Coordinates of C-alpha atoms in Angstrom, one line a residue:
X154 CA 112.6 72.3 89.8
X155 CA 109.9 74.0 91.6
X156 CA 110.0 77.1 89.0
X157 CA 108.9 74.4 86.6
X158 CA 105.5 73.9 88.5
X159 CA 105.1 77.9 88.3
X160 CA 102.0 78.8 85.6
X161 CA 103.8 80.2 82.6
X162 CA 104.9 84.1 83.0
X163 CA 103.8 83.9 86.5
X164 CA 104.3 86.9 88.3
X165 CA 105.2 84.9 91.6
X166 CA 108.7 84.0 90.1
X167 CA 111.5 86.4 90.2
X168 CA 115.0 86.1 90.0
X169 CA 116.8 82.6 91.1
X170 CA 119.6 82.9 93.3
X171 CA 121.5 80.8 95.7
X172 CA 121.2 81.2 99.2
X173 CA 122.6 79.5 102.2
X174 CA 123.4 76.1 99.3
X175 CA 119.6 76.6 98.6
X176 CA 117.8 77.4 95.1
X177 CA 116.1 80.9 96.3
X178 CA 113.2 82.4 94.3
X179 CA 113.3 86.2 95.0
X180 CA 111.4 89.2 93.9
X181 CA 113.9 92.2 93.4
X182 CA 112.3 95.8 92.5
X183 CA 113.1 99.5 92.4
X184 CA 117.1 99.2 92.6
X185 CA 117.0 101.5 89.2
X186 CA 115.6 104.6 91.3
X187 CA 116.8 103.5 94.9
X188 CA 117.0 106.9 96.3
X189 CA 118.0 105.4 99.8
X190 CA 121.7 103.0 100.2
X191 CA 119.9 100.7 102.3
X192 CA 117.5 97.6 100.7
X193 CA 114.3 96.8 102.2
X194 CA 114.2 93.1 102.4
X195 CA 110.6 91.7 103.5
X196 CA 109.7 88.1 105.0
X197 CA 106.2 86.8 104.0
X198 CA 104.0 84.7 106.5
X199 CA 103.2 80.9 106.7
X200 CA 100.0 80.4 105.0
X201 CA 99.5 77.6 102.9
X202 CA 100.1 78.4 99.4
X203 CA 101.7 81.9 100.2
X204 CA 104.6 82.4 98.1
X205 CA 106.7 85.9 98.5
X206 CA 104.4 87.8 95.7
X207 CA 100.9 86.6 97.2
X208 CA 102.0 88.5 100.7
X209 CA 103.5 91.2 99.1
X210 CA 101.7 91.8 95.7
X211 CA 100.1 95.1 96.8
X212 CA 102.8 96.8 98.9
X213 CA 105.9 96.0 96.6
X214 CA 105.3 98.4 93.9
X215 CA 104.6 101.4 96.2
X216 CA 107.9 101.3 98.0
X217 CA 109.8 100.5 94.9
X218 CA 109.1 103.6 93.8
X219 CA 112.2 105.0 96.2
X220 CA 113.9 101.9 97.5
X221 CA 115.1 98.9 96.5
X222 CA 112.9 96.2 97.5
X223 CA 113.6 92.5 98.0
X224 CA 111.0 90.1 98.4
X225 CA 112.3 86.0 98.9
X226 CA 109.8 82.9 99.3
X227 CA 111.3 81.5 102.4
X228 CA 113.1 78.4 102.8
X229 CA 110.3 75.2 102.1
X230 CA 107.8 78.1 100.6
X231 CA 106.9 78.8 97.4
X232 CA 109.2 78.4 94.7
X233 CA 112.4 78.3 96.8
X234 CA 113.7 75.2 97.0
X235 CA 112.7 72.9 99.7
X236 CA 115.9 70.8 101.8
X237 CA 115.7 67.1 101.5
X238 CA 115.4 66.5 105.3
X239 CA 112.2 68.3 105.2
X240 CA 113.0 69.9 109.0
X241 CA 112.0 73.3 109.4
X242 CA 113.2 76.4 112.5
X243 CA 113.4 79.4 113.4
X244 CA 117.4 78.7 113.2
X245 CA 117.1 77.3 109.5
X246 CA 114.8 80.2 108.4
X247 CA 117.3 82.8 109.8
X248 CA 120.1 81.6 108.0
X249 CA 118.4 81.5 105.0
X250 CA 117.6 84.8 105.2
X251 CA 120.9 85.9 106.3
X252 CA 121.9 83.7 103.1
X253 CA 119.7 85.9 101.1
X254 CA 121.7 89.1 102.3
X255 CA 125.1 87.6 101.9
X256 CA 124.3 86.0 98.0
X257 CA 123.1 89.8 97.1
X258 CA 126.1 91.7 98.8
X259 CA 123.8 93.3 101.1
X260 CA 125.9 94.5 104.4
X261 CA 122.4 96.0 106.1
X262 CA 118.4 96.0 105.3
X263 CA 115.7 97.6 106.3
X264 CA 113.3 94.3 107.3
X265 CA 109.7 93.7 107.2
X266 CA 108.1 90.8 108.6
X267 CA 104.8 89.7 108.2
X268 CA 103.3 87.2 111.3
X269 CA 105.8 84.0 110.9
X270 CA 108.3 86.3 108.7
X271 CA 108.3 88.9 112.1
X272 CA 109.4 86.1 114.1
X273 CA 112.2 85.4 111.6
X274 CA 113.2 89.3 111.2
X275 CA 112.9 89.7 115.0
X276 CA 115.1 86.6 115.5
X277 CA 117.8 87.8 112.8
X278 CA 117.7 91.4 114.3
X279 CA 118.8 89.7 117.5
X280 CA 121.6 87.4 116.1
X281 CA 122.7 90.2 113.5
X282 CA 122.2 93.6 114.9
X283 CA 124.6 95.2 112.6
X284 CA 122.4 93.9 109.4
X285 CA 119.3 95.6 110.1
X286 CA 119.0 99.5 110.2
X287 CA 115.4 99.3 111.1
X288 CA 113.0 96.7 111.7
X289 CA 108.6 96.8 110.8
X290 CA 106.6 94.1 112.3
X291 CA 103.2 93.4 111.2
X292 CA 100.8 90.8 113.0
X293 CA 104.1 89.4 114.2
X294 CA 104.9 86.6 116.3
X295 CA 107.7 86.6 117.9
X296 CA 107.1 86.4 121.9
X297 CA 105.1 83.7 123.4
X298 CA 101.2 83.1 124.0
X299 CA 98.4 80.8 123.9
X300 CA 97.9 79.6 120.2
X301 CA 94.8 81.1 119.0
X302 CA 92.1 79.0 117.2
X303 CA 92.8 80.7 113.9
X304 CA 96.4 80.0 113.9
X305 CA 96.1 76.3 114.9
X306 CA 93.8 76.0 111.6
X307 CA 96.4 77.7 109.5
X308 CA 99.0 75.8 110.3
X309 CA 97.0 72.6 110.7
X310 CA 94.7 73.3 107.0
X311 CA 94.2 70.1 104.9
X312 CA 93.7 70.8 101.1
X313 CA 90.3 71.6 100.1
X314 CA 88.4 74.4 98.9
X315 CA 86.2 74.8 101.8
X316 CA 89.4 74.8 104.3
X317 CA 90.2 77.2 102.1
X318 CA 87.2 79.2 102.2
X319 CA 87.4 79.1 105.9
X320 CA 90.9 80.5 106.3
X321 CA 90.3 83.3 104.2
X322 CA 87.6 84.4 106.9
X323 CA 89.9 83.7 109.5
X324 CA 92.4 85.9 107.9
X325 CA 90.3 88.8 106.9
X326 CA 88.0 91.4 108.8
X327 CA 86.5 92.8 104.9
X328 CA 84.5 89.8 104.1
X329 CA 84.1 91.4 101.0
X330 CA 87.6 90.6 99.8
X331 CA 86.6 86.7 100.3
X332 CA 85.4 86.2 96.4
X333 CA 84.9 82.3 95.6
X334 CA 87.5 83.0 92.9
X335 CA 90.2 84.1 95.9
X336 CA 89.5 81.2 97.6
X337 CA 90.0 78.8 94.5
X338 CA 93.0 80.6 93.4
X339 CA 94.5 80.1 97.1
X340 CA 93.4 76.6 97.0
X341 CA 95.3 76.0 93.8
X342 CA 98.0 77.6 95.4
X343 CA 97.7 75.3 98.1
X344 CA 98.2 72.2 96.1
X345 CA 100.7 72.9 93.9
X346 CA 103.6 70.2 93.7
X347 CA 105.5 69.9 96.8
X348 CA 103.6 73.1 98.7
X349 CA 101.3 70.7 101.0
X350 CA 104.0 68.3 101.4
X351 CA 106.5 70.8 103.0
X352 CA 103.8 72.6 104.5
X353 CA 102.8 69.6 106.2
X354 CA 106.0 69.2 107.9
X355 CA 106.0 72.8 109.0
X356 CA 104.2 73.1 111.9
X357 CA 102.8 69.3 113.2
X358 CA 100.2 69.1 116.1
X359 CA 100.9 70.0 119.3
X360 CA 101.0 73.5 117.4
X361 CA 101.9 75.4 120.6
X362 CA 105.5 74.3 120.6
X363 CA 105.9 76.2 117.2
X364 CA 104.7 79.6 118.3
X365 CA 107.5 79.3 121.2
X366 CA 109.9 77.9 118.6
X367 CA 109.2 81.3 116.9
X368 CA 109.6 83.5 119.5
X369 CA 112.5 85.3 121.3
X370 CA 113.8 85.2 124.8
X371 CA 112.5 88.5 126.2
X372 CA 115.3 89.7 127.5
X373 CA 117.2 89.7 124.1
X374 CA 114.3 91.2 122.9
X375 CA 114.8 94.5 125.4
X376 CA 118.2 94.9 124.0
X377 CA 117.6 95.7 120.6
X378 CA 118.6 99.2 120.0
X379 CA 116.9 99.1 116.7
X380 CA 114.1 101.8 115.5
X381 CA 110.9 99.3 115.3
X382 CA 107.3 100.0 113.8
X383 CA 104.9 97.2 115.3
X384 CA 101.7 97.2 112.7
X385 CA 98.6 95.0 114.2
X386 CA 94.8 94.6 112.9
X387 CA 92.6 95.0 116.2
X388 CA 90.4 92.0 114.7
X389 CA 92.9 89.7 114.0
X390 CA 92.2 86.4 114.8
X391 CA 95.2 84.6 114.0
X392 CA 97.8 86.8 115.9
X393 CA 96.6 87.7 119.1
X394 CA 96.9 91.7 119.0
X395 CA 98.3 91.1 122.5
X396 CA 101.4 89.8 121.3
X397 CA 102.0 93.4 119.4
X398 CA 101.4 94.8 122.4
X399 CA 104.0 92.9 124.9
X400 CA 106.6 93.7 121.7
X401 CA 105.9 97.4 122.0
X402 CA 106.4 97.2 125.7
X403 CA 109.8 95.4 125.1
X404 CA 111.3 96.8 122.1
X405 CA 113.1 100.7 123.8
X406 CA 112.6 102.1 120.0
X407 CA 109.6 101.1 118.9
X408 CA 106.0 102.8 118.2
X409 CA 102.5 100.6 117.5
X410 CA 100.0 101.5 114.8
X411 CA 96.5 99.4 115.1
X412 CA 94.4 99.3 112.1
X413 CA 90.9 98.9 113.3
X414 CA 88.3 96.8 111.1
X415 CA 91.3 94.9 109.9
X416 CA 92.1 91.1 110.3
X417 CA 95.8 89.7 110.1
X418 CA 96.0 91.2 106.6
X419 CA 97.1 94.8 107.1
X420 CA 99.4 94.7 103.7
X421 CA 96.3 93.9 101.7
X422 CA 93.4 94.9 103.3
X423 CA 94.9 98.6 104.1
X424 CA 97.7 98.7 101.6
X425 CA 97.9 102.1 101.2
X426 CA 98.3 103.1 104.9
X427 CA 100.6 100.0 105.0
X428 CA 102.7 101.0 102.5
X429 CA 103.0 105.1 103.5
X430 CA 103.8 104.5 107.3
X431 CA 106.3 102.0 106.4
X432 CA 107.6 104.8 103.6
X433 CA 107.5 107.2 105.6
X434 CA 109.4 105.1 109.1
X435 CA 112.3 104.2 106.7
X436 CA 112.4 107.7 104.9
X437 CA 113.4 109.3 108.6
X438 CA 116.5 106.8 108.7
X439 CA 117.5 108.1 105.0
X440 CA 117.2 111.3 106.5
X441 CA 119.6 110.6 109.2
X442 CA 121.9 109.2 107.3
X443 CA 122.5 111.7 105.1
X444 CA 119.3 113.0 103.7
X445 CA 119.6 111.8 100.1

């Protein structure tokens, strides 16, 4: 019962649904004042101790002013159930994401994916093109690249306050964000019951194969019909900027926005700009659909 291990009244707990057969923790905001018929679904990254809320907390309130925003903890992460066989791969995660949409009765969503979540968003759009209206990829995997030292460290994390501190350093360009309190908070998150067990099972060494497992075939990416917004931090040490250049080259209807003085945490280091860019991008689609 993972939700029982959460601190009381934790903002990391949303509502519980069953998606693809698994108890799933999902944040559901903005439905009451949604001016758009299409909800946004946001898929988090794969850092240790990550939850949807930890990833998206700064941008959910902004996006939820005009649209319904959904952010699930993906299978094996956060306060969503862990599969008994402790087996994880792109196919299983994509099935889980589609399960969230099905359970909530969403025919189509605007899909936002961060890093690992970008690889899943890309794969979902390729497999189920009609289920996605617009695509946003942020510091995303999805094409193969030689694994970075940063990503190898993220996926190889062994719990300690020192290791978490070092990872924070890899994630953020702005070192002022990296307080002892943040490192302590993220460390505590990484050692909650069940968290490290599933995390350790996801990306065991050698880790290049997980970059490749999360990648989609280039010919499939080329066929994507979706308007796509690609975002990346210039100083990203986890996912190389070249990955987003490659995606921008492959996806016909792509636009690429690179943030200077920004690491892997675009949605945290440049939260206001991130939310405005995404809102504008999705608003275009709303207008094209009938200008509500």
